[in-house]
Coordinates of C-alpha atoms in Angstrom, one line a residue:
Chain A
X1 CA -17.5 62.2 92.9
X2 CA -17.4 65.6 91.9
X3 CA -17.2 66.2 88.4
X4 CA -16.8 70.0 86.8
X5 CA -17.3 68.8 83.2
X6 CA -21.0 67.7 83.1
X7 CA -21.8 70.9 85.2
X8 CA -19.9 72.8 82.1
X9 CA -21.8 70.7 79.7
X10 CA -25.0 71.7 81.1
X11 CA -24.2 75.4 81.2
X12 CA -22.9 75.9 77.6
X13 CA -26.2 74.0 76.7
X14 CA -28.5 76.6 78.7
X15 CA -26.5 79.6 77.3
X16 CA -26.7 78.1 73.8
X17 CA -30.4 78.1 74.3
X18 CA -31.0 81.4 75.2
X19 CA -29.8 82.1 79.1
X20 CA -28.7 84.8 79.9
X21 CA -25.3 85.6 80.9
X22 CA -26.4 87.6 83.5
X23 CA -29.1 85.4 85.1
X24 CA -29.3 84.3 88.4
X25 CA -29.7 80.6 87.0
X26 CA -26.0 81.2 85.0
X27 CA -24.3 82.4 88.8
X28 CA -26.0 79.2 89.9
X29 CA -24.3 76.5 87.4
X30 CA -21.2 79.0 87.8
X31 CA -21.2 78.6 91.5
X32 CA -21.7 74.8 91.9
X33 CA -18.9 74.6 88.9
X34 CA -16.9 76.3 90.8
X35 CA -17.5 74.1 94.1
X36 CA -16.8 71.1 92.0
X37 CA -13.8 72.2 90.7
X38 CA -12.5 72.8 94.2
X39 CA -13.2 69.6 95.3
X40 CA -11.9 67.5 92.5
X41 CA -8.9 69.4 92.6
X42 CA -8.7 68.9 96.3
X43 CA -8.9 65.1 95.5
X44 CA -5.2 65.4 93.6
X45 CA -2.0 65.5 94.5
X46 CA 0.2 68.2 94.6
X47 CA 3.7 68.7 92.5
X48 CA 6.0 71.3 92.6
X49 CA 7.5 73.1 89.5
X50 CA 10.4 75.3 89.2
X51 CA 9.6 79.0 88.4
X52 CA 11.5 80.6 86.8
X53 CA 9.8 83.8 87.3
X54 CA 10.8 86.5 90.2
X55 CA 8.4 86.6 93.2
X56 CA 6.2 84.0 91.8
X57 CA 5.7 80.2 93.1
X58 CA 3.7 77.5 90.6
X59 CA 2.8 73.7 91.6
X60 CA 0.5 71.4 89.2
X61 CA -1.8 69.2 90.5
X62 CA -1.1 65.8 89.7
X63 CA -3.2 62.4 88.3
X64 CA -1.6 59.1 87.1
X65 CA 0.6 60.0 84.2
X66 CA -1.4 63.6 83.8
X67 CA -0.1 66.9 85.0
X68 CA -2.6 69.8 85.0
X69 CA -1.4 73.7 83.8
X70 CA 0.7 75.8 86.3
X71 CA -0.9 77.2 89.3
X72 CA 0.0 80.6 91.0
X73 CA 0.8 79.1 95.0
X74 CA 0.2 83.0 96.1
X75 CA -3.2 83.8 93.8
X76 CA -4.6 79.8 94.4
X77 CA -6.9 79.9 97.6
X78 CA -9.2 76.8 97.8
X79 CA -11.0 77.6 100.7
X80 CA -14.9 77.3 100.1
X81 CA -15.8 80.1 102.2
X82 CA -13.5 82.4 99.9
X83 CA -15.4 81.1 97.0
X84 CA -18.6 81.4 98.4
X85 CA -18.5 84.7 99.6
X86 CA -17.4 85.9 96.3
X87 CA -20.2 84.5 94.7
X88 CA -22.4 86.4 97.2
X89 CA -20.6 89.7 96.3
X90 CA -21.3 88.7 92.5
X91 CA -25.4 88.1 93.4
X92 CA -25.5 91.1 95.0
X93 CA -23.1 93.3 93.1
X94 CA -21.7 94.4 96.5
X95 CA -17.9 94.1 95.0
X96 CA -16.7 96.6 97.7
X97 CA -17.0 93.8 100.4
X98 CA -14.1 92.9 98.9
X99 CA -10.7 94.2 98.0
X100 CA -9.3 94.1 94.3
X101 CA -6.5 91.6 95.8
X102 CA -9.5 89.3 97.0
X103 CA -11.4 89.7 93.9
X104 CA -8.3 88.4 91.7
X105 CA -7.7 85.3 93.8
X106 CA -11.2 84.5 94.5
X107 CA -12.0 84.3 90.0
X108 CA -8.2 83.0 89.8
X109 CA -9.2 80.1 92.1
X110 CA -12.4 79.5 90.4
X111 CA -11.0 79.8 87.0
X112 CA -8.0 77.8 87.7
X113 CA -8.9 74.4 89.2
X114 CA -11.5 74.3 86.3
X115 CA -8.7 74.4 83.9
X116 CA -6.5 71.8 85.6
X117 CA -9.6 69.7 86.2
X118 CA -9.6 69.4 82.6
X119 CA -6.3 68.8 81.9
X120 CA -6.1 66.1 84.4
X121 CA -9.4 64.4 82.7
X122 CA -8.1 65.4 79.0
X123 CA -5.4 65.3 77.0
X124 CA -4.8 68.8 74.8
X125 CA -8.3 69.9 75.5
X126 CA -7.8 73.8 74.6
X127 CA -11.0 74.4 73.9
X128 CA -12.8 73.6 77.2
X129 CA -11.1 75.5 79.5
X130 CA -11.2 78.6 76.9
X131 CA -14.8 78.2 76.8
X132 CA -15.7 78.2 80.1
X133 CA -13.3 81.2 80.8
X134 CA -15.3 83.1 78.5
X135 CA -18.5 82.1 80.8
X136 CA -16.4 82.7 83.4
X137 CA -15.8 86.1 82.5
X138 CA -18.6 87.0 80.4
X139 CA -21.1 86.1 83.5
X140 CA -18.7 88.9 85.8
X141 CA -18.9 91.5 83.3
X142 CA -22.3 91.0 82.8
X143 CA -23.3 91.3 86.2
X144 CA -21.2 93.9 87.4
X145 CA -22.2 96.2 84.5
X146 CA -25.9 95.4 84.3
X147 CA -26.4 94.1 80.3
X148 CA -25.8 91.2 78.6
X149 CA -23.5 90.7 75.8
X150 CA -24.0 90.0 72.1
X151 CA -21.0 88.1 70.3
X152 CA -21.7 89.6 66.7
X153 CA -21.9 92.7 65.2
X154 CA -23.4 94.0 61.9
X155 CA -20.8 96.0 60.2
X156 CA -23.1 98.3 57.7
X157 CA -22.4 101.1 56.0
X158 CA -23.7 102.2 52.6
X159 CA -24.2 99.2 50.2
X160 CA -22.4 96.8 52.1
X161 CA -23.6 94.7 55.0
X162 CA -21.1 92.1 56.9
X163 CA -21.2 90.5 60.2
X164 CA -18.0 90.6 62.1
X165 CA -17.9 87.8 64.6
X166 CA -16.0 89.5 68.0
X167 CA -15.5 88.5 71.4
X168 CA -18.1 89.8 73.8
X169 CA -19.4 93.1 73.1
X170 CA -21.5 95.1 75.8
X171 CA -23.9 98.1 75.2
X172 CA -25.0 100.2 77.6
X173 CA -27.1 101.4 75.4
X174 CA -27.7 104.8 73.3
X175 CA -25.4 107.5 74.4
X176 CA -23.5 105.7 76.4
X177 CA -20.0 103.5 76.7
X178 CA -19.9 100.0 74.5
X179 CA -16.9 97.5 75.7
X180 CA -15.4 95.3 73.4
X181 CA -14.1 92.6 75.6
X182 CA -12.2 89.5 73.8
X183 CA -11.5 86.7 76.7
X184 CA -8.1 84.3 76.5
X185 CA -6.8 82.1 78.5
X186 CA -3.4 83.1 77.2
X187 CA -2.8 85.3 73.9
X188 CA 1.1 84.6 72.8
X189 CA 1.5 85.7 68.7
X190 CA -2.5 85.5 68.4
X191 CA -2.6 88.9 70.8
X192 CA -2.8 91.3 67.8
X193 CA -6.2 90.1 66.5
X194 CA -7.3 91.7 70.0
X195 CA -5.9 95.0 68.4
X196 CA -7.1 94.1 64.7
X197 CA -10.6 93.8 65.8
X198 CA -10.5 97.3 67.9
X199 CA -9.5 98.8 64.6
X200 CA -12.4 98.0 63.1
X201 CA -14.8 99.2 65.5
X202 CA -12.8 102.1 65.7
X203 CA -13.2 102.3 62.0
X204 CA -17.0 101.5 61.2
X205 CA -18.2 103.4 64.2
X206 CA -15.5 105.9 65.1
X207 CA -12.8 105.9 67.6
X208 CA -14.2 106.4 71.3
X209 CA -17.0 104.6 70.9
X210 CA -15.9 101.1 72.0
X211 CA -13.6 100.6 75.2
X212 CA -11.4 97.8 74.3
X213 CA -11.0 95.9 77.1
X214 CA -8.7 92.4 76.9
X215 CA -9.4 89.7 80.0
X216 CA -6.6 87.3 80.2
X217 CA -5.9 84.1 82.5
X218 CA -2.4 83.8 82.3
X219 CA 0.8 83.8 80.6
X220 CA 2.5 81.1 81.8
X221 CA 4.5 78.0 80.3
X222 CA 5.7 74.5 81.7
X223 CA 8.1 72.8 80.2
X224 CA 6.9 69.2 81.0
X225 CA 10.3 67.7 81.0
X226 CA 12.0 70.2 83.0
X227 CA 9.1 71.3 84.8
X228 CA 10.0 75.0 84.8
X229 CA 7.9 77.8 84.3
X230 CA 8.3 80.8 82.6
X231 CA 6.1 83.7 81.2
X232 CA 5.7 84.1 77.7
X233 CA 5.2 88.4 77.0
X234 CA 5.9 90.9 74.2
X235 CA 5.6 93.9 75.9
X236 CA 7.7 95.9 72.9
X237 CA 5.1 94.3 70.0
X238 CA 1.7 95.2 72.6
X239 CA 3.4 98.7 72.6
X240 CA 3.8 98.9 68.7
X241 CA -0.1 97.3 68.5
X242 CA -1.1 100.3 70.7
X243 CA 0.6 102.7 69.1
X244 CA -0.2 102.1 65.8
X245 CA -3.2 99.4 65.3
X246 CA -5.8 100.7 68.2
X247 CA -5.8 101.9 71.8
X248 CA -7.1 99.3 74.5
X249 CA -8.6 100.8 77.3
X250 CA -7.6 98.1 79.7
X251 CA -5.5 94.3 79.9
X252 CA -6.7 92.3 82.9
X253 CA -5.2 89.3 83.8
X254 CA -6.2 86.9 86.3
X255 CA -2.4 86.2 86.8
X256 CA -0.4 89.5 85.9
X257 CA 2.8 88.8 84.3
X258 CA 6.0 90.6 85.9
X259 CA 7.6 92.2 82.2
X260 CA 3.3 93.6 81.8
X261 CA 3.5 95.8 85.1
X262 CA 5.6 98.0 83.6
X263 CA 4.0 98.9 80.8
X264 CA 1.6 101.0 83.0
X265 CA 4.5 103.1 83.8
X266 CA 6.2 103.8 80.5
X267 CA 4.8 106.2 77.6
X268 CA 2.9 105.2 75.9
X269 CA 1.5 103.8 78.8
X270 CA -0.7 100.6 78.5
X271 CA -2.9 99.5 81.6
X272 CA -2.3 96.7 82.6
X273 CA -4.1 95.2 86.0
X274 CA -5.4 92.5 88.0
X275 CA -8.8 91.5 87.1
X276 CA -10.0 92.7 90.7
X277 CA -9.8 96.4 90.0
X278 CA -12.0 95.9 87.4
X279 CA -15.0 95.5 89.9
X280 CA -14.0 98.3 91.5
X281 CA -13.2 100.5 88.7
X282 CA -15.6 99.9 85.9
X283 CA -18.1 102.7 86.9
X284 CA -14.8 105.0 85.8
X285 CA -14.0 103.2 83.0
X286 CA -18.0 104.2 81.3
X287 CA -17.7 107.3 82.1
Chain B
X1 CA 14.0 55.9 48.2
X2 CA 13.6 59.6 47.4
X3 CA 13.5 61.2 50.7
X4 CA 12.3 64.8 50.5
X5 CA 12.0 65.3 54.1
X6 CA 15.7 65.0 54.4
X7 CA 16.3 67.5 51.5
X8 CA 14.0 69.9 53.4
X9 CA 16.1 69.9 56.3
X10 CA 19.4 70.5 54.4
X11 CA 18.0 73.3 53.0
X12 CA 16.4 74.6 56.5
X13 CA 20.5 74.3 57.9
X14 CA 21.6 76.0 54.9
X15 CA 19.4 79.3 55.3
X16 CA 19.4 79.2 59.3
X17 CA 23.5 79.5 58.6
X18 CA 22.9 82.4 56.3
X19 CA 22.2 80.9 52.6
X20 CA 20.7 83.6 50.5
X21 CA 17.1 83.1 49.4
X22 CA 17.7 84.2 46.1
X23 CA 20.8 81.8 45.7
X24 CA 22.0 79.0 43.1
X25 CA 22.6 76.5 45.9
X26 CA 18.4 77.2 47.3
X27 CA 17.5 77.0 43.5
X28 CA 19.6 73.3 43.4
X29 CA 18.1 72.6 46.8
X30 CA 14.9 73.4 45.8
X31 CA 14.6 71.9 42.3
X32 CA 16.1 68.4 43.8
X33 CA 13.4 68.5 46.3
X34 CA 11.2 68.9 44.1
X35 CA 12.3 66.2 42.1
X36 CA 12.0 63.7 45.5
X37 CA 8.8 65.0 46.5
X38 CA 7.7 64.2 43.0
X39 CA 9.0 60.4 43.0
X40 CA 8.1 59.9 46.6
X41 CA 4.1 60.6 45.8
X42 CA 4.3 58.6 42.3
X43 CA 4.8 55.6 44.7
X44 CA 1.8 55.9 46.4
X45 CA -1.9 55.2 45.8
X46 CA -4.3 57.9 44.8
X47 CA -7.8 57.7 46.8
X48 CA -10.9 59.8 45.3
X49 CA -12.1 62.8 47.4
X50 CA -15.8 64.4 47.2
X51 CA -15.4 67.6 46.2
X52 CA -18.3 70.2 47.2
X53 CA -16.7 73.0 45.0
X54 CA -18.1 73.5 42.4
X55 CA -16.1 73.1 38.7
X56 CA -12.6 71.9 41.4
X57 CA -11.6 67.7 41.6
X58 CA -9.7 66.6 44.5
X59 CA -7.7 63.5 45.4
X60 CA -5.4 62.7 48.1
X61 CA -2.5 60.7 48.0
X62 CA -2.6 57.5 50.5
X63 CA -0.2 55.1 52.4
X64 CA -1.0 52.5 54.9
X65 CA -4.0 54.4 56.9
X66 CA -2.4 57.6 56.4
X67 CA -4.5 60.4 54.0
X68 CA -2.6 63.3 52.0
X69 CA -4.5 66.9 52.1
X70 CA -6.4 67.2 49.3
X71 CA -4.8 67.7 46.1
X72 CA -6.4 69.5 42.9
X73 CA -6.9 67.7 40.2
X74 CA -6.6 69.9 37.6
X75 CA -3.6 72.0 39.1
X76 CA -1.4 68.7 40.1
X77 CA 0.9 68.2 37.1
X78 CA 3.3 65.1 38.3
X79 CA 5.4 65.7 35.0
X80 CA 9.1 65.8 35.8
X81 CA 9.5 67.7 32.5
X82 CA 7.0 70.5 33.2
X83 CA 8.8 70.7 36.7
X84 CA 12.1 70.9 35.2
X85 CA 11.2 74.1 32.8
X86 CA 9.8 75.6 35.5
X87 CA 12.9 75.6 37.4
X88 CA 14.9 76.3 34.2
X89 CA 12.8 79.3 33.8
X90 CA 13.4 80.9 37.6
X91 CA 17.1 79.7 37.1
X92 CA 17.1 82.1 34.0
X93 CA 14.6 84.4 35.0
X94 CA 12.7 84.0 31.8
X95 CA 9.3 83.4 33.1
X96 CA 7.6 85.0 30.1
X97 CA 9.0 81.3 28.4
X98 CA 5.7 80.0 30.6
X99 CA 1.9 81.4 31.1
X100 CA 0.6 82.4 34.4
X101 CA -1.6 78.9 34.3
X102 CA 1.4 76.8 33.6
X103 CA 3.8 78.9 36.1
X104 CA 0.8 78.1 39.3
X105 CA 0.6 74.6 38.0
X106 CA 3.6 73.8 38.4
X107 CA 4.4 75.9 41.4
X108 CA 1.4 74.1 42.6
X109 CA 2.8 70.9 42.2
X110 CA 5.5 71.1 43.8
X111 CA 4.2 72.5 46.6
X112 CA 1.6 70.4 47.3
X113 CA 3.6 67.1 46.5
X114 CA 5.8 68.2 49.2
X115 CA 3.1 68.8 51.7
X116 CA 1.5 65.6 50.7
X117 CA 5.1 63.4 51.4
X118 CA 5.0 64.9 55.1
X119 CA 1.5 64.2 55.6
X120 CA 1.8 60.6 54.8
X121 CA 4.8 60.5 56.9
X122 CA 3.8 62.3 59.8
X123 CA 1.2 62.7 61.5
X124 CA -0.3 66.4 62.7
X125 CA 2.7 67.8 61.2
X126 CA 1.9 71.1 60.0
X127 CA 4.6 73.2 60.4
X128 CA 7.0 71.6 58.1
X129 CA 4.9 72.2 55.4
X130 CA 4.5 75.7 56.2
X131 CA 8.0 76.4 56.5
X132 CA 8.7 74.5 53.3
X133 CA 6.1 76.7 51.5
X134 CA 7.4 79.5 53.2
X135 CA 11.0 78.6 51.7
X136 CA 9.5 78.2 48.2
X137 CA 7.8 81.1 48.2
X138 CA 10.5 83.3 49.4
X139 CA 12.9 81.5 46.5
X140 CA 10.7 82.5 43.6
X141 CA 9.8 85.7 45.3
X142 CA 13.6 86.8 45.5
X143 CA 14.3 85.3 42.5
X144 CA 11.9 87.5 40.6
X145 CA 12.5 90.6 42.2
X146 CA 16.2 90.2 42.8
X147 CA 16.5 91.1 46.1
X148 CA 16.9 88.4 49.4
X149 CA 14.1 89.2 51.9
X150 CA 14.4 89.8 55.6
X151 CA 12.0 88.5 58.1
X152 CA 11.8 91.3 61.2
X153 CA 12.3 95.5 60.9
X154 CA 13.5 97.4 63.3
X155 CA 10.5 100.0 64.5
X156 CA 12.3 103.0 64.9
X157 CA 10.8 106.3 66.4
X158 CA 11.9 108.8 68.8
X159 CA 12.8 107.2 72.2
X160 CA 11.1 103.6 70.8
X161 CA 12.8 100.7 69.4
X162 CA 11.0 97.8 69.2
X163 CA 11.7 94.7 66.7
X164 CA 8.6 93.8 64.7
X165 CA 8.6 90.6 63.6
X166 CA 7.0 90.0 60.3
X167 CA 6.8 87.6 57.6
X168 CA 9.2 88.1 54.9
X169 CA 10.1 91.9 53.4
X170 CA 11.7 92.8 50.1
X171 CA 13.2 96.4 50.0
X172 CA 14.4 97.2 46.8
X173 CA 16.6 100.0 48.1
X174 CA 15.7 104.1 48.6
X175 CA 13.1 105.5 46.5
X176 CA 11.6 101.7 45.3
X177 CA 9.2 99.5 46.5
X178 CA 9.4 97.7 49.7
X179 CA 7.1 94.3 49.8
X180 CA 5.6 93.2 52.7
X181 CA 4.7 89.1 52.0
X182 CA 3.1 87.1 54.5
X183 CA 2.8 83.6 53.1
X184 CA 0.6 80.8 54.4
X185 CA -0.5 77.5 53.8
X186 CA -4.1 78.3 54.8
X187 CA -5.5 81.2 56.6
X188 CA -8.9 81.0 58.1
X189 CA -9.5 82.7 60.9
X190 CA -5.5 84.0 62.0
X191 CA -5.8 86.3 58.3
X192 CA -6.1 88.8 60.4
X193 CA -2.7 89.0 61.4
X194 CA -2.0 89.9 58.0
X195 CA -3.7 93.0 57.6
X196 CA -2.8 94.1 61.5
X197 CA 0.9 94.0 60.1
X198 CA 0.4 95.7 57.2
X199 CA -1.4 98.5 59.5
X200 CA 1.8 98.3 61.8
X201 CA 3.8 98.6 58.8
X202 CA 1.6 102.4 57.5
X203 CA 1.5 103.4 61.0
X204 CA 5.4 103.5 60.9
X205 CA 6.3 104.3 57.4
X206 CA 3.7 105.8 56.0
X207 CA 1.4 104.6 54.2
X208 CA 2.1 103.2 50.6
X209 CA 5.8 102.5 51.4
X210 CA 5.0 98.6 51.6
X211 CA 3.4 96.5 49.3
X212 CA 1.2 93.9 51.0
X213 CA 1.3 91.2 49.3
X214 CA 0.0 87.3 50.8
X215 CA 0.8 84.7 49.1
X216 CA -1.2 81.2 50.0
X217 CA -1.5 77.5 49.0
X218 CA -5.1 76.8 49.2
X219 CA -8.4 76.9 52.0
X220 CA -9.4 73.8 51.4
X221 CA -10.8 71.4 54.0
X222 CA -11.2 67.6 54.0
X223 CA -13.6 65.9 56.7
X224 CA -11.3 62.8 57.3
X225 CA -14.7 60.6 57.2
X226 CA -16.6 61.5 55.0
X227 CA -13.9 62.5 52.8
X228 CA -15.6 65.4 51.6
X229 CA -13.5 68.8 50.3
X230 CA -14.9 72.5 51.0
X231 CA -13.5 76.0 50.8
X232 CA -13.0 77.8 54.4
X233 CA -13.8 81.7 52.8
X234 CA -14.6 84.4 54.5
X235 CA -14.6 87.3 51.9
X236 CA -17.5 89.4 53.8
X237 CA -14.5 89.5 56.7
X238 CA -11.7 90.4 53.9
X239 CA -13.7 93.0 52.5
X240 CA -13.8 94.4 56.2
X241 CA -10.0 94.1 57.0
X242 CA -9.3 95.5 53.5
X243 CA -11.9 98.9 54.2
X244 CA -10.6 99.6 58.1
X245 CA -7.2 97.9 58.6
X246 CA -4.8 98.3 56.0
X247 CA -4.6 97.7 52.1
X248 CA -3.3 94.4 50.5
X249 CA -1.6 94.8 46.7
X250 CA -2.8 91.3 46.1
X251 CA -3.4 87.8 47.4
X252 CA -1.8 85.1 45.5
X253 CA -3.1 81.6 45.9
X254 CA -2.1 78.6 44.4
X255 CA -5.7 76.9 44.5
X256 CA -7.7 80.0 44.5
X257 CA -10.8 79.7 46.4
X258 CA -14.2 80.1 44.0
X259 CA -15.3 82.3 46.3
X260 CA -12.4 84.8 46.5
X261 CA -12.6 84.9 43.0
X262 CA -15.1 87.2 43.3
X263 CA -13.8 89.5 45.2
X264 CA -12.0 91.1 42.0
X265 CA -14.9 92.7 40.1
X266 CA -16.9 93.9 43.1
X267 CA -15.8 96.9 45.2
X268 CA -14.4 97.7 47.2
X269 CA -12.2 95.5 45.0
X270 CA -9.4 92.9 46.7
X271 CA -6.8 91.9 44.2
X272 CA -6.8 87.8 44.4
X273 CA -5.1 85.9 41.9
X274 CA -3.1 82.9 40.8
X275 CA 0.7 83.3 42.1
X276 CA 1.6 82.3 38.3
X277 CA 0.3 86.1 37.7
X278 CA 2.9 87.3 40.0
X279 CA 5.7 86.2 38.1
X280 CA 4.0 88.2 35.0
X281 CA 3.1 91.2 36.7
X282 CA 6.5 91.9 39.6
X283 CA 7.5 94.8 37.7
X284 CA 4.1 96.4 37.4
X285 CA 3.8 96.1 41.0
X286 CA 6.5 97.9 42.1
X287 CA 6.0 100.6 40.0

C-alpha cells in the first residue's frame, strides 16, 4: 500500500544532508510523493462538509473515526496524468504548457492529499504537513527561478553579528533581485511575523532589496462537529501590516480566500493571487 | 477544598461584563484567588527539578502523574502573610512599603501558584494561565498607573479604518503617556509579535507616543523526562527586533532569564528587569 510518509521521511533526510532543493533527485521523491498521496487518498472515502463560503465546495476524505482537513471540490483534481504532466513542466521549466488555473490545481492536488494523508494517519500532526509544504514549495521556487535557497541569514553590521533564522531566502545573486519567501500552510494571528521579518531585511539591507513574497495553502476551518467550513482572513490588519510594518511584493495561495481578492483592488493595494501566476510571472517580479 | 479555577472564572465573567481592571471588586477577586491558589498547592507534593541555569533552583509541584511547570525556588514565597502585604500595598497604592525583590516575589508567587493549580488539573491547558496572568498583570498595571486599560485601537487615517487589535493600552489622557503592554507567559519564538505592534503602533501615531512595555512570567523549559529546566533566550534576535522594528521601554519578567540579563549593560541596550521595578519606577516612565 501506498504510503506518503516514509517517502516524506526519506526526503527531509536527503535535504538535511545536503540535497538540493533544486535537484533532479528532490523532483523525484517529490513526484513519487505525490503519486502516493494520490493513491492513498484514492483508497478513502469521501464526506461532504458544509461551506460556508460563496462559490466554494469542500469534502474531507474519510478513515475510521479520522477526518482529514477540508478539500477545495473545484481546485482538487486527482487524475495522474494532471500530476504527471505538471511534474514534467517542473523538469523542464516549460510552465507555459500550462495555464496559471492548471498550475494552482495541479500543486493544490499535490499539496493537499499529502496533508489529508496525514491527518487520516495522525492525530494533530501540524508539523508534517507544514514541512513538506515548505519542500513542496521551496522545490517550485527553486526550480522555476534557477538557485537554491538558504534558510538563514547573517545580520552584520558594525560590531554586531546575529543570525536571523527566516523562511526561505533566494539570491540571484550580486546586482540582482533576493526573495524572501516564508511558506504556511495557513497564517491566522501568526501572519505579522511574515511582515516583522521583511522589516528587518528592509532595515539591515535597505528597502528594495528583498521581494517579500508569502506562499500560503489555505485558509480554511472545519468545525468537526458541525462540519462547516469557513475562512479565517484579516484583510483590514494585512492592510495596516502593509502600510505600516513592510511592503510584500506578492501573497500566493494555493486556495485564495474570497475576503483576499479584494485587496488587489483597493488602495493600498496588496497582491494577492493564485500560486499559478507565479510560474508565469516571476521573470516580472526580478526585474 | 480551595478551588482557584473557579475563582478565575468569576473573575473572567466579571470583566467580560465590564468590571474595571483597576477596581476594588478585581483587587477582592484577585487577592482571594490568590489565597486558593496558595492553599490548593500547599496540598500537594513538591518533586525536585534539574536545573541547568546556573545560580536558579527549580521544583515542580506534583499530583497523581501530573507535573506543575517549573517553579523557582528562590522567587516562590508560599507565605500567606507576605501575599497579604502585597495586596495591602496595591489596595493602598503604597508600594514603596515593599522593595522591588519582595514586590516580584510575591507577584511571582502568585502567579505561578496559579499556573501550577491548572497544570495539575488539566492537562495541555495553557491558555487559562495566560489569561489569568494577563488579568494580574493588567490589575497591578492599572492599579499603579490609575487608569483601566483597553485591549484594541481604532487605526484611524484618511479613508482607512481598521481595528488593531493589541494587548492591553494605558492612555493617560492628551499630552501623557500612552503604554502599550503586551504580557505573556512565555515568548519564544511568537516575541515578534510584540515588536511588529509596537511598529504598527509608530507607524500610526508617531513615534514615541506609546510606551512599549512586555511584561512576562518566565522562559523556562522542563523536558518532562528527564526533568531537566533550561532558559528558551534568544537575545542576539531581541537585539535585532529592538535595532529595525520598533523600541521597547522595558521587559519585565518575573523569572528573568540569566541571559537577558545581559542585555542591560551592552548596547544597543534593551531595558529587562524584574516587574517588582515597575512598581518603583511607573512614574519615571511616563515622564
Amino acid at each position: 500500500m501506498a504510503n506518503p510518509l516514509a517517502a516524506y521521511r526519506e526526503l527531509g533526510d536527503a535535504l538535511r544532508k545536503g540535497t538540493e532543493f533544486k535537484s533532479d533527485s528532490v523532483w523525484k521523491a517529490l513526484k513519487a510523493l505525490a503519486a502516493d498521496s494520490l493513491a492513498y487518498t484514492a483508497s478513502c472515502k469521501r464526506k461532504n462538509l458544509i461551506s460556508q463560503i460563496k462559490g466554494k465546495g469542500y469534502f474531507a476524505f474519510e478513515k475510521g473515526t479520522r477526518l482529514s482537513r477540508p478539500i477545495n471540490e473545484a481546485l482538487f483534481v486527482p487524475d495522474t496524468q494532471v500530476v504527471e504532466r505538471f511534474f514534467d513542466c517542473i523538469r523542464e521549466n516549460a510552465f507555459t504548457a500550462l495555464t496559471a488555473d492548471e498550475l494552482t490545481k495541479a500543486c493544490y492536488t499535490v499539496a493537499i492529499s499529502f496533508c489529508a494523508a496525514v491527518d487520516l494517519q495522525k492525530s494533530g500532526d501540524q508539523k508534517t504537513p507544514g514541512t513538506f509544504f515548505e519542500y513542496l514549495i521551496g522545490h517550485l521556487f527553486a526550480r522555476r527561478i534557477g538557485v537554491n535557497p538558504v534558510k538563514q541569514l547573517e545580520v552584520l553590521n558594525l560590531d554586531m553579528k546575529a543570525k536571523l533564522p527566516t523562511d526561505f531566502i533566494f539570491d540571484l545573486g550580486p546586482k540582482k533581485a533576493k526573495f524572501h519567501v516564508p511558506v504556511k500552510t495557513s497564517t491566522r494571528e501568526r501572519v505579522v511575523q511574515v511582515w516583522a521579518h521583511q522589516r528587518v531585511l528592509d532595515g539591515v539591507y535597505g528597502v528594495g532589496r528583498f521581494l517579500g513574497v508569502l506562499v500560503c495553502l489555505s485558509e480554511t476551518k472545519m468545525d468537526r462537529a458541525s462540519l462547516e467550513v469557513i475562512e479565517i482572513c484579516l484583510p483590514d490588519q494585512w492592510q495596516v501590516y502593509q502600510l505600516f510594518i513592510g511592503q510584500l511584493k506578492r501573497i500566493y495561495y494555493l486556495d485564495l480566500p474570497i475576503r483576499y481578492i479584494e485587496l488587489n483592488q483597493v488602495f493600498p493595494k496588496i497582491h494577492v493571487l493564485p500560486f499559478g501566476n507565479f510560474f508565469l510571472e516571476a521573470n516580472d517580479l526580478a526585474s
